[in-house]
PDB file of C-alpha atoms in Angstrom:
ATOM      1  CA  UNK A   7       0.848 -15.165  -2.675  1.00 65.00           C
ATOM      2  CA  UNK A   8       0.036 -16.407  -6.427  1.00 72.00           C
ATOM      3  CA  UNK A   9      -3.956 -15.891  -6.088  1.00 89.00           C
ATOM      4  CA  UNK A  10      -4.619 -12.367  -4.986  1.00 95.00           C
ATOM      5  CA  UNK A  11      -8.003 -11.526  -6.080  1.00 96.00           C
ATOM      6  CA  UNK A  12      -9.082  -8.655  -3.761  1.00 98.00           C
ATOM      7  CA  UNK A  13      -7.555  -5.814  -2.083  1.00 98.00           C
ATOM      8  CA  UNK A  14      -7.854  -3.780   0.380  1.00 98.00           C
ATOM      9  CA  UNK A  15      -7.221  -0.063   1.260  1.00 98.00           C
ATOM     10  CA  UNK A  16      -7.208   1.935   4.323  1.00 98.00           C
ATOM     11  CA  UNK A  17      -7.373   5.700   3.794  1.00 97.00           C
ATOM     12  CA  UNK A  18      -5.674   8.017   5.913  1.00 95.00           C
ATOM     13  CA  UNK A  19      -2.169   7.513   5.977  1.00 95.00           C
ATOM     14  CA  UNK A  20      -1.886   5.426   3.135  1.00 97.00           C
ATOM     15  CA  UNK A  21      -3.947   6.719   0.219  1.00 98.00           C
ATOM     16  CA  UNK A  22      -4.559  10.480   1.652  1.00 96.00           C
ATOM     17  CA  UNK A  23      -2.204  12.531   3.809  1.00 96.00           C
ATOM     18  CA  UNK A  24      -5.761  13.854   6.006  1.00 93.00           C
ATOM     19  CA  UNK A  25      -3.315  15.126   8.850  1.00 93.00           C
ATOM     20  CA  UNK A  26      -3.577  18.703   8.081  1.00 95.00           C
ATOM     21  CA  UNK A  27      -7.732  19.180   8.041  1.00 94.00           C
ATOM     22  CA  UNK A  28      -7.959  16.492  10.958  1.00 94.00           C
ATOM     23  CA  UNK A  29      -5.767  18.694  13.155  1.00 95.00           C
ATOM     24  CA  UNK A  30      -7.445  21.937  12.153  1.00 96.00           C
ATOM     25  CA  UNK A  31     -10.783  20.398  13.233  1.00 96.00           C
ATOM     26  CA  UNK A  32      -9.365  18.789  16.702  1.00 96.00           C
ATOM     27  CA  UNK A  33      -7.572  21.631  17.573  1.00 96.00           C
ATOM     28  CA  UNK A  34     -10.572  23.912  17.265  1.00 96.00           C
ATOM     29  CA  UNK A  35     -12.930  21.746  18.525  1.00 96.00           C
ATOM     30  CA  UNK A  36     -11.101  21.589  22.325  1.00 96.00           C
ATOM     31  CA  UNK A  37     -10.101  25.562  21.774  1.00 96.00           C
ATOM     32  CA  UNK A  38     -14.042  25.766  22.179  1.00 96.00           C
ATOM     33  CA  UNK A  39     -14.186  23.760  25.000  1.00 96.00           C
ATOM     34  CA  UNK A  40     -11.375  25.559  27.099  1.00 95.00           C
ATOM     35  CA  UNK A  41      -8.394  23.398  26.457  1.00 95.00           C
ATOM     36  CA  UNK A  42      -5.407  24.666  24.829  1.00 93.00           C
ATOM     37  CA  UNK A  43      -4.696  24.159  21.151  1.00 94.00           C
ATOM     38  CA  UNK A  44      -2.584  21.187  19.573  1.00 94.00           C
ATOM     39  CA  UNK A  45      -0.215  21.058  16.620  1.00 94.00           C
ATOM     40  CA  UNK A  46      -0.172  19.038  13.739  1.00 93.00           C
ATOM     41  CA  UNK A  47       2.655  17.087  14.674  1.00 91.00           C
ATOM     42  CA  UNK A  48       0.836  15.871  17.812  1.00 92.00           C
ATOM     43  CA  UNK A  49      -2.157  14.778  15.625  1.00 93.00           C
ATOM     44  CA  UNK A  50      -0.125  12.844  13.403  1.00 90.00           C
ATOM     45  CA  UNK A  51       0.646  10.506  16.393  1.00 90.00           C
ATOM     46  CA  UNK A  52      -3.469  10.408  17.744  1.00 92.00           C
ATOM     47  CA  UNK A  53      -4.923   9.354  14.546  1.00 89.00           C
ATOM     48  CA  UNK A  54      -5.385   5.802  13.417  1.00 81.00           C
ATOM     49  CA  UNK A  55      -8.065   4.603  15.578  1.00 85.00           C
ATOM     50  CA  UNK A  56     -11.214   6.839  14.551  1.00 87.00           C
ATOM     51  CA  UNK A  57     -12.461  10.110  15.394  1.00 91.00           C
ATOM     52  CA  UNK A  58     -13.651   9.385  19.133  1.00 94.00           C
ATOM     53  CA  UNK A  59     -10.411   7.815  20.005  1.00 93.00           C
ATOM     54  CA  UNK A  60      -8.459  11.381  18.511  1.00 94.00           C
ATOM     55  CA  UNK A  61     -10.963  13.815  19.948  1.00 96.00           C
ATOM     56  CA  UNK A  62      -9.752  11.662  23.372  1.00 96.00           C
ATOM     57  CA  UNK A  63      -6.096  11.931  22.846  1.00 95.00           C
ATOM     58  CA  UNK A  64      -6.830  15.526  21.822  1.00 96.00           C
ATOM     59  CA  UNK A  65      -8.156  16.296  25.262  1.00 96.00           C
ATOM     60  CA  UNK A  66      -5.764  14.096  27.210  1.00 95.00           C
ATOM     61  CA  UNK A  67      -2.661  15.184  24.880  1.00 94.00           C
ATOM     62  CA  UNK A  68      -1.093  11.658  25.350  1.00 94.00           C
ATOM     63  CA  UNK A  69      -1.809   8.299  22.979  1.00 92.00           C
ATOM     64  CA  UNK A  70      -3.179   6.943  26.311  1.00 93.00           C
ATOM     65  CA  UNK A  71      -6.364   8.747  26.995  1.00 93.00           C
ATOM     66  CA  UNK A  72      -7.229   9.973  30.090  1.00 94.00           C
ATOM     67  CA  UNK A  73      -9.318   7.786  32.335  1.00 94.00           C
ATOM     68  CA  UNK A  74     -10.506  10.911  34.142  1.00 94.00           C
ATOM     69  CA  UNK A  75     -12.176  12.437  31.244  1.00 94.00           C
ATOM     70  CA  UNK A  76     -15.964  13.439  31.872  1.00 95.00           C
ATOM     71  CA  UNK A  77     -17.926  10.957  29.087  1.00 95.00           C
ATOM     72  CA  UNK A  78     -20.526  13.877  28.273  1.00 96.00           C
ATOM     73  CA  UNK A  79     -17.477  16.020  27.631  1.00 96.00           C
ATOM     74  CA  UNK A  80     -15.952  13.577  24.938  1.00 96.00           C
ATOM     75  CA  UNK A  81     -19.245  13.584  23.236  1.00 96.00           C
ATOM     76  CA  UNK A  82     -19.668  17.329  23.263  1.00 97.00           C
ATOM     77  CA  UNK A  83     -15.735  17.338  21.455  1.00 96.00           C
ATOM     78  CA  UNK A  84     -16.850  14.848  19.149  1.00 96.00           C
ATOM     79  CA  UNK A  85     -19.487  16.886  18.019  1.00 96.00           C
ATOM     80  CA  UNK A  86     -17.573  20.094  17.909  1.00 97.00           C
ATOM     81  CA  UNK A  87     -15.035  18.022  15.777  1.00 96.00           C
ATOM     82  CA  UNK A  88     -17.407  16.506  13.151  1.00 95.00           C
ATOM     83  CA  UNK A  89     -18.917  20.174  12.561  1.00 96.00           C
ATOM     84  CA  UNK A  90     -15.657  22.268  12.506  1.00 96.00           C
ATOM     85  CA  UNK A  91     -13.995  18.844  10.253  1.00 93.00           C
ATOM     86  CA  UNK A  92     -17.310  19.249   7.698  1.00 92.00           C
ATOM     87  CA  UNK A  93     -17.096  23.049   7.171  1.00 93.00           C
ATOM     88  CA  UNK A  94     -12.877  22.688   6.574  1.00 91.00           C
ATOM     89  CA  UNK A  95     -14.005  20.996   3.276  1.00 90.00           C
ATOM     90  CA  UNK A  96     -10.983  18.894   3.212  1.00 90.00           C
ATOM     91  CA  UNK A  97      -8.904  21.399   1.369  1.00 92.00           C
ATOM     92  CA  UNK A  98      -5.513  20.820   3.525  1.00 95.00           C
ATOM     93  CA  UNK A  99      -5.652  17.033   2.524  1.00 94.00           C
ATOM     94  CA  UNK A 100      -3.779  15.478  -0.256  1.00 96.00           C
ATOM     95  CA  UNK A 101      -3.315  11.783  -2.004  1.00 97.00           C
ATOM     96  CA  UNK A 102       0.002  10.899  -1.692  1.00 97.00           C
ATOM     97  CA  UNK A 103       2.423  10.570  -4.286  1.00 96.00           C
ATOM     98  CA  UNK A 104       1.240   7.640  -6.905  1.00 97.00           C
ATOM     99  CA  UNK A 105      -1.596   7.042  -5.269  1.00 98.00           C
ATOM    100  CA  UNK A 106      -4.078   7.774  -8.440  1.00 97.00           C
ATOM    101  CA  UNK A 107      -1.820   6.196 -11.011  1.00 96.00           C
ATOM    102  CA  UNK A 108      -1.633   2.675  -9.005  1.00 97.00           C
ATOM    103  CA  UNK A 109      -5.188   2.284  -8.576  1.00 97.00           C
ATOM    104  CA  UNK A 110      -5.707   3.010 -11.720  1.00 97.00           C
ATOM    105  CA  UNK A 111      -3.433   0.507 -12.875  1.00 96.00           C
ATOM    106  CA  UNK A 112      -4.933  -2.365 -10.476  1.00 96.00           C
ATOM    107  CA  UNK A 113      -8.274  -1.555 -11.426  1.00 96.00           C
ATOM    108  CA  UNK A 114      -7.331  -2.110 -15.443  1.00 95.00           C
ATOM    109  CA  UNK A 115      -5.994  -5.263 -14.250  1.00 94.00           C
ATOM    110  CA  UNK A 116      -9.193  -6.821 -12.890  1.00 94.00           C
ATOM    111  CA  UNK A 117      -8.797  -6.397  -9.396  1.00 96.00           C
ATOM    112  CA  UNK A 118     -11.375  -5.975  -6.595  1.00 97.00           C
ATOM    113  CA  UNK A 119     -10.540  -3.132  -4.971  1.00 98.00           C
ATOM    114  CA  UNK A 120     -12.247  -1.730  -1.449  1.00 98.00           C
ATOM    115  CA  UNK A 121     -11.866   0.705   1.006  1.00 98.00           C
ATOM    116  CA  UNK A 122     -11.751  -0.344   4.989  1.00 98.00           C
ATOM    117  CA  UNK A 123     -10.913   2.936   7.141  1.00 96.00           C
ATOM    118  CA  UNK A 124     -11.433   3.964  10.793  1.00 93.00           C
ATOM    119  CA  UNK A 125     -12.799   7.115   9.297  1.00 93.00           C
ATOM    120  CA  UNK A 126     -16.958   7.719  10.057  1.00 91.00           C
ATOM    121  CA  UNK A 127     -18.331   7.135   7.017  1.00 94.00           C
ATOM    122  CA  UNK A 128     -20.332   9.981   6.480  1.00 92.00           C
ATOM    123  CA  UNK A 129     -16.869  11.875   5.572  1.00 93.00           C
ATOM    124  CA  UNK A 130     -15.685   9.745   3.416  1.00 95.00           C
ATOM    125  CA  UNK A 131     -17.486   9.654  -0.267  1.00 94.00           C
ATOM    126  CA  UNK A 132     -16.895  13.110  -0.404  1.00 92.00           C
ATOM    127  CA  UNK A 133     -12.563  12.508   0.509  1.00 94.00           C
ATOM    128  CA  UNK A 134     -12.839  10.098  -2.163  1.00 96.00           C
ATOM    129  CA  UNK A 135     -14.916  12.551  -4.917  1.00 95.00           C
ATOM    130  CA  UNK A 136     -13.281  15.094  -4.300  1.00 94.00           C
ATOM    131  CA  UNK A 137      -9.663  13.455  -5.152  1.00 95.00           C
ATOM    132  CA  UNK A 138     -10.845  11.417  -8.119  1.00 96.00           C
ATOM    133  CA  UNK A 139     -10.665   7.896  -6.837  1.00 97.00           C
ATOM    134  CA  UNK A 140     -14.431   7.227  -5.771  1.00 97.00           C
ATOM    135  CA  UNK A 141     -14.964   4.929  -8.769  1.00 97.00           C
ATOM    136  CA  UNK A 142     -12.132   2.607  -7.886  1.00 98.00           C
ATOM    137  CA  UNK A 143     -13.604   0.810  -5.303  1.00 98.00           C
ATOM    138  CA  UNK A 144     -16.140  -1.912  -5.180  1.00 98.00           C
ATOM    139  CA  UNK A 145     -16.787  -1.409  -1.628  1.00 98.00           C
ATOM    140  CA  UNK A 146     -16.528   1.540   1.060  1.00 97.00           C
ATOM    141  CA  UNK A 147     -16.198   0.625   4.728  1.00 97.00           C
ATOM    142  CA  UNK A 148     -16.019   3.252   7.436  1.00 96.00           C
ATOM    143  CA  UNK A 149     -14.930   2.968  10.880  1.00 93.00           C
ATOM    144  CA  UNK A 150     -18.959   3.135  12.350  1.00 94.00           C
ATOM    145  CA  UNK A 151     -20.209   0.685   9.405  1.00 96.00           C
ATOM    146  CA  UNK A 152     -19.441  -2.291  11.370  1.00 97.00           C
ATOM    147  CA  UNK A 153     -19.799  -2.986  15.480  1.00 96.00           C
ATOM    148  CA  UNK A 154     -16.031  -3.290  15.321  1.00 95.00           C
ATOM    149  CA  UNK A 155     -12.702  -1.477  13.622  1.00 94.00           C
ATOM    150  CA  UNK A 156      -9.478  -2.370  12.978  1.00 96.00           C
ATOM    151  CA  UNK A 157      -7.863  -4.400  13.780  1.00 96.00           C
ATOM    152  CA  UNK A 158     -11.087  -6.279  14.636  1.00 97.00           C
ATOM    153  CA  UNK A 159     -11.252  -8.529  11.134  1.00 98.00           C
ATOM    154  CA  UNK A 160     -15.077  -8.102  10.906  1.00 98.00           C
ATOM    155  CA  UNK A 161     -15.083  -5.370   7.554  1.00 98.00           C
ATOM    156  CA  UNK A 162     -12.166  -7.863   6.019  1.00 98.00           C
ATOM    157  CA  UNK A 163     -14.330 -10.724   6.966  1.00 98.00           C
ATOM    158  CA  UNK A 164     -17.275  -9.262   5.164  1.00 98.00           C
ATOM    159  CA  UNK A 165     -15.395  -8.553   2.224  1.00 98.00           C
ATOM    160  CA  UNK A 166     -14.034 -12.204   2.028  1.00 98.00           C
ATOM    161  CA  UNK A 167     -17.869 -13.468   2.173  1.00 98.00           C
ATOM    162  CA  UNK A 168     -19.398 -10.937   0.143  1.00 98.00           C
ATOM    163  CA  UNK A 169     -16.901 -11.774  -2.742  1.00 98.00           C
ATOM    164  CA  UNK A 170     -16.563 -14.976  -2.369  1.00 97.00           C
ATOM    165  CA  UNK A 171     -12.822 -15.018  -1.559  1.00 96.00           C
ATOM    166  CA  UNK A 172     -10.501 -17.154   0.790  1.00 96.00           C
ATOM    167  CA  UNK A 173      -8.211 -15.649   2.958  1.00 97.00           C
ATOM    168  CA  UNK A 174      -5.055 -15.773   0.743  1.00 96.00           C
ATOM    169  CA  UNK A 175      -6.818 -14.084  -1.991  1.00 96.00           C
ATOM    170  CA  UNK A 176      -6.685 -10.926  -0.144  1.00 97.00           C
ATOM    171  CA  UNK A 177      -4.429  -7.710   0.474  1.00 98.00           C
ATOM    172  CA  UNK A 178      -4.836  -5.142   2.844  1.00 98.00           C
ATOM    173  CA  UNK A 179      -2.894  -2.244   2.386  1.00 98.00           C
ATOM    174  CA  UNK A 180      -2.121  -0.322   4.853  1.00 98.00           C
ATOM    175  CA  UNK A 181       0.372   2.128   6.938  1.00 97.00           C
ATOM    176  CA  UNK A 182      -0.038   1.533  11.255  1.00 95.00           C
ATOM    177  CA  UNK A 183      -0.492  -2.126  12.892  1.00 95.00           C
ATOM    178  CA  UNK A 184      -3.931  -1.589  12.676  1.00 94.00           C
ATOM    179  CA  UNK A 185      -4.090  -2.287   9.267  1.00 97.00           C
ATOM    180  CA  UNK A 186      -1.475  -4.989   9.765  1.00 98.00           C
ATOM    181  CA  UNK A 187      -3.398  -6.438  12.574  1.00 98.00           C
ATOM    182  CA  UNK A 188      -6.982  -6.890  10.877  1.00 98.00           C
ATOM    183  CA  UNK A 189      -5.107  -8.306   8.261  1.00 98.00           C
ATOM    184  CA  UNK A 190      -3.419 -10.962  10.173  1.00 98.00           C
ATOM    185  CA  UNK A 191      -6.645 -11.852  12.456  1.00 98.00           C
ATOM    186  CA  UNK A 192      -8.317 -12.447   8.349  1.00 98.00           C
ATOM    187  CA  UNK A 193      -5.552 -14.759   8.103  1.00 98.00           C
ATOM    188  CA  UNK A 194      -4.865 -12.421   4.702  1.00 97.00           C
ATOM    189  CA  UNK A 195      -1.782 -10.951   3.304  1.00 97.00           C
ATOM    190  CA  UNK A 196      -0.624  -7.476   4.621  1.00 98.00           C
ATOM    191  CA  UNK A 197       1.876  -4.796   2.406  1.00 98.00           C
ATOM    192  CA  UNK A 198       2.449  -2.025   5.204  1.00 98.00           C
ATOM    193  CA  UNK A 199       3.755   1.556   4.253  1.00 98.00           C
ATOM    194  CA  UNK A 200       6.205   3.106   5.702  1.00 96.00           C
ATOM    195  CA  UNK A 201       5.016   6.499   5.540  1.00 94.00           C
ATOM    196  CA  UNK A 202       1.537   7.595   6.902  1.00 90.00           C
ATOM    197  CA  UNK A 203       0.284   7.245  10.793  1.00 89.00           C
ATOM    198  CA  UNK A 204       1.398   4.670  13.277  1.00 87.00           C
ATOM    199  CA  UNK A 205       2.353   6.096  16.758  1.00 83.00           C
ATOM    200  CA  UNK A 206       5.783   6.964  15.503  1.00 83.00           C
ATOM    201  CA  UNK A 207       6.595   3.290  15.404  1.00 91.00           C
ATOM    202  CA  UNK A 208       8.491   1.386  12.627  1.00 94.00           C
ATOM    203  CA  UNK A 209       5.459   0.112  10.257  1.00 96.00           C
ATOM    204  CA  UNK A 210       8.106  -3.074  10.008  1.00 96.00           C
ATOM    205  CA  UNK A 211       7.947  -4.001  13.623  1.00 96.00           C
ATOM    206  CA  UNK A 212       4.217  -5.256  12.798  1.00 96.00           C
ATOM    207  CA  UNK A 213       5.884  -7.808  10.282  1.00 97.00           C
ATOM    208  CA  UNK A 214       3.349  -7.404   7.376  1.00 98.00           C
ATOM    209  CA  UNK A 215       4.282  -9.669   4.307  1.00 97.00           C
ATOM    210  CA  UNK A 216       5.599  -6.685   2.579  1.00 97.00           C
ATOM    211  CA  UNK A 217       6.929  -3.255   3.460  1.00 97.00           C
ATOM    212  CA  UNK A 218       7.503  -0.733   1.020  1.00 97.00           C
ATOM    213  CA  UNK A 219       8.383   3.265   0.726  1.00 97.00           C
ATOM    214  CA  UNK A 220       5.798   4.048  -1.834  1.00 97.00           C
ATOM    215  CA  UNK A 221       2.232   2.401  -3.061  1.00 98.00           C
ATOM    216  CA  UNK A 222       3.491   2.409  -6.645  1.00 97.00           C
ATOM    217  CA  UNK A 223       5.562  -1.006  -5.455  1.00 96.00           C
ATOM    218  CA  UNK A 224       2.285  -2.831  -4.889  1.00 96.00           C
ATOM    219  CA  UNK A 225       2.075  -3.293  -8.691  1.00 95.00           C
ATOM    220  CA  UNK A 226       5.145  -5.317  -8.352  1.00 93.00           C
ATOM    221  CA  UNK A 227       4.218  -7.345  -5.818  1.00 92.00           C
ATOM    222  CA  UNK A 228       0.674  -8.425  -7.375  1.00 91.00           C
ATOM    223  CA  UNK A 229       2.709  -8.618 -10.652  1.00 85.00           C
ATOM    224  CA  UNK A 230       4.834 -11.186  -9.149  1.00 64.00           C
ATOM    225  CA  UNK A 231       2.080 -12.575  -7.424  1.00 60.00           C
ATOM    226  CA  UNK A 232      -0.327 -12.845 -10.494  1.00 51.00           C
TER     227      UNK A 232
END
């Protein structure tokens, strides 16, 4: 790891704590639908794996979703989820401690940095506005901008193309296996979090390259690494 060029970021759960406004917007959005409210500490364990895959576990209240579930109903959740999600404003959320200061620090030190999230994209220039960090990042990748999320590799695969990178050149940082995964099927390098979203597992039992308590160790790594 001597010839890290680019890096990446996922979003929720690693750069912004989103729990609190994604819950609001779940919980109402199955309250209008008949179905019985859910907590924020449930939603902490459904997210990770984009909005249709929480509005799922929302309905089922399990990580596995319900097989039974009516498709048209899942839609109609979805829907109720974007709208009540959009009018919250994101005023619950919050960038986690250090996040500003070390991407400000990697960006004064020359390096490409992007966004890759399972997040629809239409939500997230606003997140990123809205907390100041917009104008860190070369590229923005939501989870609908590409046929596939993570931990499909296609957005990481994009990114190694579009700047011209090989697969050692590049970070993904991240907090659940999904970001470890994608990583790994890029054949890149992988510093996982342990704080964030990730099922209630152990970010370490994905075996990224690096673990670490806080973002504000990355500089040390790509310090060490530079």
């Amino acid at each position: 790891m001597n010839d890290i060029k680019l890096i990446a970021f996922d979003l929720d759960g690693t750069l912004l704590d989103s729990v609190p406004d994604l819950a609001v917007a779940a919980s109402a959005a199955v309250e209008a639908l008949g179905y019985a409210p859910v907590a924020e500490e449930e939603v902490r364990d459904y997210v990770g794996n984009g909005a249709d895959v929480l509005i799922g576990r929302t309905l089922s209240r399990s990580l596995t979703l319900d097989p039974d579930l009516d498709p048209a109903l899942l839609v109609k959740a979805r829907y109720l989820f974007d709208d009540f999600y959009a009018q919250g404003g994101h005023k619950l959320s919050h960038l986690y401690p250090q996040v500003k200061e070390t991407l400000a620090a990697l960006h004064e030190q020359g390096f490409t940095l992007a966004l890759v999230t399972n997040k629809p994209s239409k939500f997230v220039p606003d997140v990123l506005a809205q907390h100041g960090i917009d104008h860190y990042f070369s590229d923005i990748i939501g989870g609908d901008t590409f046929p596939e999320k993570k931990p499909n590799p296609m957005a990481l695969n994009w990114l190694l193309e579009k700047h011209h990178c090989g697969a050692k050149q590049m970070l993904m940082v991240g907090d659940s296996k999904n970001d470890i995964l994608a990583a790994k099927n890029a054949g890149c390098y992988s510093f996982g979090l342990t704080y964030g979203y990730n099922h209630g597992e152990p970010i370490s039992d994905s075996q990224p390259d690096y673990v670490a308590d806080t973002i504000a160790d990355l500089l040390e790594v790509v310090a060490v690494c530079a």
